[in-house]
Coordinates of C-alpha atoms in Angstrom, one line a residue:
Chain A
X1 CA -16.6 -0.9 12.9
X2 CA -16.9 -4.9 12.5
X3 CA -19.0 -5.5 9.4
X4 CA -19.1 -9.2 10.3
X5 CA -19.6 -10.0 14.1
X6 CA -19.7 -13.0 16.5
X7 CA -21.5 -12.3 19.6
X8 CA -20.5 -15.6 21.5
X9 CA -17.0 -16.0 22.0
X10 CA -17.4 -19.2 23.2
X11 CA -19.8 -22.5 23.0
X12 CA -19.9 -25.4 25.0
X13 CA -21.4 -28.6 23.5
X14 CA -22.2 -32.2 24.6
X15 CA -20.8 -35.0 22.1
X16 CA -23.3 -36.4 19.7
X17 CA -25.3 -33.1 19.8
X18 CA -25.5 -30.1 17.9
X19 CA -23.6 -27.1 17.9
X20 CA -24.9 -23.9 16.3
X21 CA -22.5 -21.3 15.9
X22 CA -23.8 -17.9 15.0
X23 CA -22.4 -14.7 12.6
X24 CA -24.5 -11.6 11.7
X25 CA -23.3 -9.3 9.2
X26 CA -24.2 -5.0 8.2
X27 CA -23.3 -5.1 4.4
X28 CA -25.3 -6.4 2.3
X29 CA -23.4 -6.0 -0.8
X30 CA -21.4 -9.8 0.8
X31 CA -22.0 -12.2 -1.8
X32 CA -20.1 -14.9 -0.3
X33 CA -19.6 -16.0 3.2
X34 CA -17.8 -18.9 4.6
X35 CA -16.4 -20.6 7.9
X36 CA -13.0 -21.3 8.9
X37 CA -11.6 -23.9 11.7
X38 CA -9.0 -23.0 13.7
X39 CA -6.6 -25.0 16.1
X40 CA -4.2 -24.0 18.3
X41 CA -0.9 -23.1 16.4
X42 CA -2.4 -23.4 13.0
X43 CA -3.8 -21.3 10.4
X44 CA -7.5 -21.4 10.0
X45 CA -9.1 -24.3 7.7
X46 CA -11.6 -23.7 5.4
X47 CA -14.5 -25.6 5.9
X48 CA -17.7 -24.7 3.8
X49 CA -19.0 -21.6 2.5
X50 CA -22.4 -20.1 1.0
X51 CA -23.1 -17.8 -1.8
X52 CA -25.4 -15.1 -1.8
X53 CA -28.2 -16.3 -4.1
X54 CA -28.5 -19.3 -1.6
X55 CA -29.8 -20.2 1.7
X56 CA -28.3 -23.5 2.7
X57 CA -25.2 -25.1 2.1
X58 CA -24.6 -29.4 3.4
X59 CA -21.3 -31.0 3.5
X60 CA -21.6 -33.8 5.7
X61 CA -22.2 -32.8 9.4
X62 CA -22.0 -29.1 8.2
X63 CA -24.6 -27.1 7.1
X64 CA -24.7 -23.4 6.7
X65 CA -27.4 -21.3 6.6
X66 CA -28.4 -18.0 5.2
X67 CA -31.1 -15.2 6.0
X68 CA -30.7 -12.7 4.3
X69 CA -33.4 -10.5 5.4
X70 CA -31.8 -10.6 9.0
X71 CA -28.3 -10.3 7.8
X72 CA -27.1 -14.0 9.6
X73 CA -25.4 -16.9 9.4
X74 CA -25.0 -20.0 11.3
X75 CA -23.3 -23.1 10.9
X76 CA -24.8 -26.3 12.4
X77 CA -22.3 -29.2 13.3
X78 CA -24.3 -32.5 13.5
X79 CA -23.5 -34.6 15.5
X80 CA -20.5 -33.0 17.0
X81 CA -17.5 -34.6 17.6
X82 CA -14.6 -34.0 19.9
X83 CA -12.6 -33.3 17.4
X84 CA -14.6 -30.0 16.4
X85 CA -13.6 -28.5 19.0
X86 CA -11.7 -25.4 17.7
X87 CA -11.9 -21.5 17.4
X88 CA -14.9 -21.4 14.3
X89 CA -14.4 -17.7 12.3
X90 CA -17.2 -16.7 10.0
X91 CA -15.9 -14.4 7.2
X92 CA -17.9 -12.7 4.3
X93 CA -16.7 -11.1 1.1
X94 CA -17.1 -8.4 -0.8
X95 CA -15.2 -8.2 -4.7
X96 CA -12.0 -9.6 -3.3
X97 CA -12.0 -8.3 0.4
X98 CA -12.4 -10.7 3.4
X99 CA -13.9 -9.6 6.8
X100 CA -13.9 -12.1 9.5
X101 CA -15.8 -12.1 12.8
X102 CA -13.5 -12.4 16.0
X103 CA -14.0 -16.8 16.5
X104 CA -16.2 -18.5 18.6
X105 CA -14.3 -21.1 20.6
X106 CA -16.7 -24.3 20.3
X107 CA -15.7 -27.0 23.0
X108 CA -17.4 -30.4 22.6
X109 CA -17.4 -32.1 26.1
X110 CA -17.1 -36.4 25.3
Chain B
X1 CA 1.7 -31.5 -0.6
X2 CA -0.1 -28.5 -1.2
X3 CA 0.7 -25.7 1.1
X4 CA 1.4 -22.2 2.1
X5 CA 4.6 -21.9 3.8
X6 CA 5.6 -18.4 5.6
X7 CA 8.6 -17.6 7.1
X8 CA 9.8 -17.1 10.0
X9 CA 7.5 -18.7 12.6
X10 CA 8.3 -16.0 15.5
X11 CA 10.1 -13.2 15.5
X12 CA 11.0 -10.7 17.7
X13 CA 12.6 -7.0 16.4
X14 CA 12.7 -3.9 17.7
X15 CA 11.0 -0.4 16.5
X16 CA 11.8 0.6 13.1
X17 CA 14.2 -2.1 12.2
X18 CA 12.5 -3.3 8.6
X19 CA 11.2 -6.8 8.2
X20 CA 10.0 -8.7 5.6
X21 CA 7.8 -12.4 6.4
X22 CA 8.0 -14.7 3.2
X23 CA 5.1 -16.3 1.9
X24 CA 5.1 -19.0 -1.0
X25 CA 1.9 -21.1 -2.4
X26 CA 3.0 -24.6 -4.5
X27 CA -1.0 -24.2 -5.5
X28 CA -0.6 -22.2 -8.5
X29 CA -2.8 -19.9 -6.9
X30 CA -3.9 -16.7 -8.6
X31 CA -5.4 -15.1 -5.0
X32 CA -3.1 -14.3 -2.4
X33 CA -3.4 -12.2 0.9
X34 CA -2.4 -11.6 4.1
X35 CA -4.0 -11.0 7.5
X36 CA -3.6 -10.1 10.7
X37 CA -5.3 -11.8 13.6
X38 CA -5.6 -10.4 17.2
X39 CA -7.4 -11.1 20.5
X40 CA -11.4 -9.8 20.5
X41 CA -11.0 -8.6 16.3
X42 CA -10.6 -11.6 14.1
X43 CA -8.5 -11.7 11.3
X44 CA -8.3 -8.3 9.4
X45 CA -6.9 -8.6 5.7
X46 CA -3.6 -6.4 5.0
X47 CA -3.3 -6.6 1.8
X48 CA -4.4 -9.3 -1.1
X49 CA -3.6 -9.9 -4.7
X50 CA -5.4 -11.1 -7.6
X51 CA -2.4 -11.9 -9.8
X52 CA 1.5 -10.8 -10.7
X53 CA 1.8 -7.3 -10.2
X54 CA -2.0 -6.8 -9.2
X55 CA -2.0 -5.7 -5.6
X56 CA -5.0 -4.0 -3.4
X57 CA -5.4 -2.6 0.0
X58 CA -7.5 -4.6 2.5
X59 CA -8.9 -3.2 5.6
X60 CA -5.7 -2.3 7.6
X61 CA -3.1 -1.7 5.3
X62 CA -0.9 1.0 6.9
X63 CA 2.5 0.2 7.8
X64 CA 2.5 -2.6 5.3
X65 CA 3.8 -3.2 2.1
X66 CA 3.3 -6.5 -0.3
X67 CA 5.0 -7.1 -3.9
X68 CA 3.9 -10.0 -6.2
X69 CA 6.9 -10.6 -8.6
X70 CA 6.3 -13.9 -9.5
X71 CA 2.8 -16.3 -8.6
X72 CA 4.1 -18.2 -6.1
X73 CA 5.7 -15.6 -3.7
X74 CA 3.6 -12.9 -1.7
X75 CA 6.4 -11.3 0.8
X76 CA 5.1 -9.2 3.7
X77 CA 7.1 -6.1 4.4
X78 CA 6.9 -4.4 7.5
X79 CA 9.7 -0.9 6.7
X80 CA 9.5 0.8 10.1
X81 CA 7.7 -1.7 12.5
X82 CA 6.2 -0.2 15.3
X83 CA 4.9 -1.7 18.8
X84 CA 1.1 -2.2 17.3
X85 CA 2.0 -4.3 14.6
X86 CA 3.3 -7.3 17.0
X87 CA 0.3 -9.6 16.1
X88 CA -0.5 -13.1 14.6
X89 CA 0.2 -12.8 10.7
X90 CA -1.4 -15.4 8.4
X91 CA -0.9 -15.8 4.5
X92 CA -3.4 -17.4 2.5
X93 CA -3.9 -18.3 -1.4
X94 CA -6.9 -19.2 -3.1
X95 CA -7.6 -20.3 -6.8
X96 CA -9.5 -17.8 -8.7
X97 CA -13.3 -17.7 -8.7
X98 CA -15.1 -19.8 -11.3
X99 CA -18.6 -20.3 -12.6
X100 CA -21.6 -18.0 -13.0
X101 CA -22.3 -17.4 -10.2
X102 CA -18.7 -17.6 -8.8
X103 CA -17.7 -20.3 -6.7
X104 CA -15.2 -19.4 -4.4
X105 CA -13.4 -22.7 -2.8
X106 CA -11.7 -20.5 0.0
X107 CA -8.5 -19.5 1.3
X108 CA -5.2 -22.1 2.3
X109 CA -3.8 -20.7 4.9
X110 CA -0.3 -20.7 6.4
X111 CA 0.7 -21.9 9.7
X112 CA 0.9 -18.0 10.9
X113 CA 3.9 -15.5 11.8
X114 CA 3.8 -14.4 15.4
X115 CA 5.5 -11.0 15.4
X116 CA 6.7 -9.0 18.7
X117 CA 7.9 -5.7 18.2
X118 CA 9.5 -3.9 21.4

C-alpha cells in the first residue's frame, strides 16, 4: 500500500504559466517531504523539500506547500519553463526511510 | 565534481547467476541507499545506511543484500537474481541531517542501473 501517492501521472502546461503538481500522503509520522526532478536517463535531482513543522517552502520559481490536516503537498513552478519539463516524484520520510509517489510527467508546451 | 557513480549502466544475466552493482559517493556522505524504480510504483528504497557498518532494511528488501566497508562504497548484491528484480536501480548519498529541527538537504543520486534478468 503507497503511503505517498500521485494521482496525475501526467501535466500539461503552457510556458510562462504555472504548474501545480500534487502529492497526498497516509502517515503522518513524515516529518520531511521533498521533490525530485527527473530526466530521461538520469537519476532524479533534488529540488526543494519541506519539514514538518512548516507550511511553505520558496526557492526561486519553486514553492512547496504543506497541509497537514489534509495530508498534501504541492509544488508550484512559476513561471514554468521548457526546461521543467521532466518526471517530478514527491517523496516523504520517516526516521531514515524514503517513500516516493510514482512521478508526474509535467510537459511545458513553448 | 561531486557525484555518485554506479556501475554497470545495463546489464543483462540470467536467473540465479549473483550480481553485485557498485556504488561510490566522492561526497563524504554519511547516508547511503539504494532504490528501485518501476513503471506505475515510484522509486521503493532497498536498503539504506547511516554510516560504516550501519545498514537497515527499506521497504523492499528481499533478494537484496548491501555491505558498507568503507564510507564511500555502498555495493548492491543481487545472490540469486530472479525475473522480478529486472528494474531501474538508483544509488543515492546524502550528508547527515543537521540542526534542531533537522534539515535534510536530500539525496545525490546516481545515473541508475538498468537490470534485465531472463
Amino acid at each position: 500500500d503507497q503511503q505517498v501517492k500521485q494521482n496525475s501521472p501526467s501535466l500539461s502546461v503552457q510556458e510562462g504559466r504555472i504548474s501545480i503538481l500534487n502529492c497526498d500522503y497516509t502517515n503522518s509520522m513524515f516529518d520531511y517531504f521533498l521533490w525530485y526532478k527527473k530526466y530521461p536517463a538520469e537519476g532524479p535531482t533534488f529540488l526543494i523539500s519541506i519539514s514538518s513543522i512548516k507550511d511553505k517552502n520558496e526557492d526561486g520559481r519553486f514553492t512547496v506547500f504543506l497541509n497537514k490536516s489534509a495530508k498534501h503537498l504541492s509544488l508550484h513552478i512559476v513561471p514554468s519553463q521548457p526546461g521543467d519539463s521532466a518526471v517530478y516524484f514527491c517523496a516523504a520520510r520517516n526516521f531514515n526511510k524514503f517513500y516516493f509517489g510514482s512521478g508526474t510527467k509535467l510537459n511545458v508546451k513553448p | 565534481e561531486a557525484q555518485v557513480t554506479q556501475n554497470p549502466r545495463y546489464l543483462i544475466t540470467v536467473t540465479g547467476k549473483k550480481l553485485t552493482v557498485t556504488c561510490s559517493q566522492n561526497m563524504n556522505h554519511e547516508y547511503m541507499s539504494w532504490y528501485r524504480q518501476d513503471p506505475g510504483l515510484g522509486l521503493r528504497q532497498i536498503y539504506y545506511s547511516m554510516n560504516v557498518e550501519v545498514t537497515d532494511k527499506g521497504d523492499v528488501p528481499e533478494g537484496y543484500k548491501v555491505s558498507r566497508k568503507e564510507k564511500r562504497n555502498f555495493p548492491l548484491i543481487l545472490e540469486s537474481p530472479s525475473p522480478n528484480q529486472t528494474s531501474l536501480y538508483f544509488c543515492a548519498s546524502s550528508p547527515r541531517s543537521t540542526g534542531t529541527p533537522s534539515i535534510f538537504y536530500g539525496y545525490t543520486f546516481g545515473s541508475g542501473t538498468r537490470l534485465t534478468v531472463v
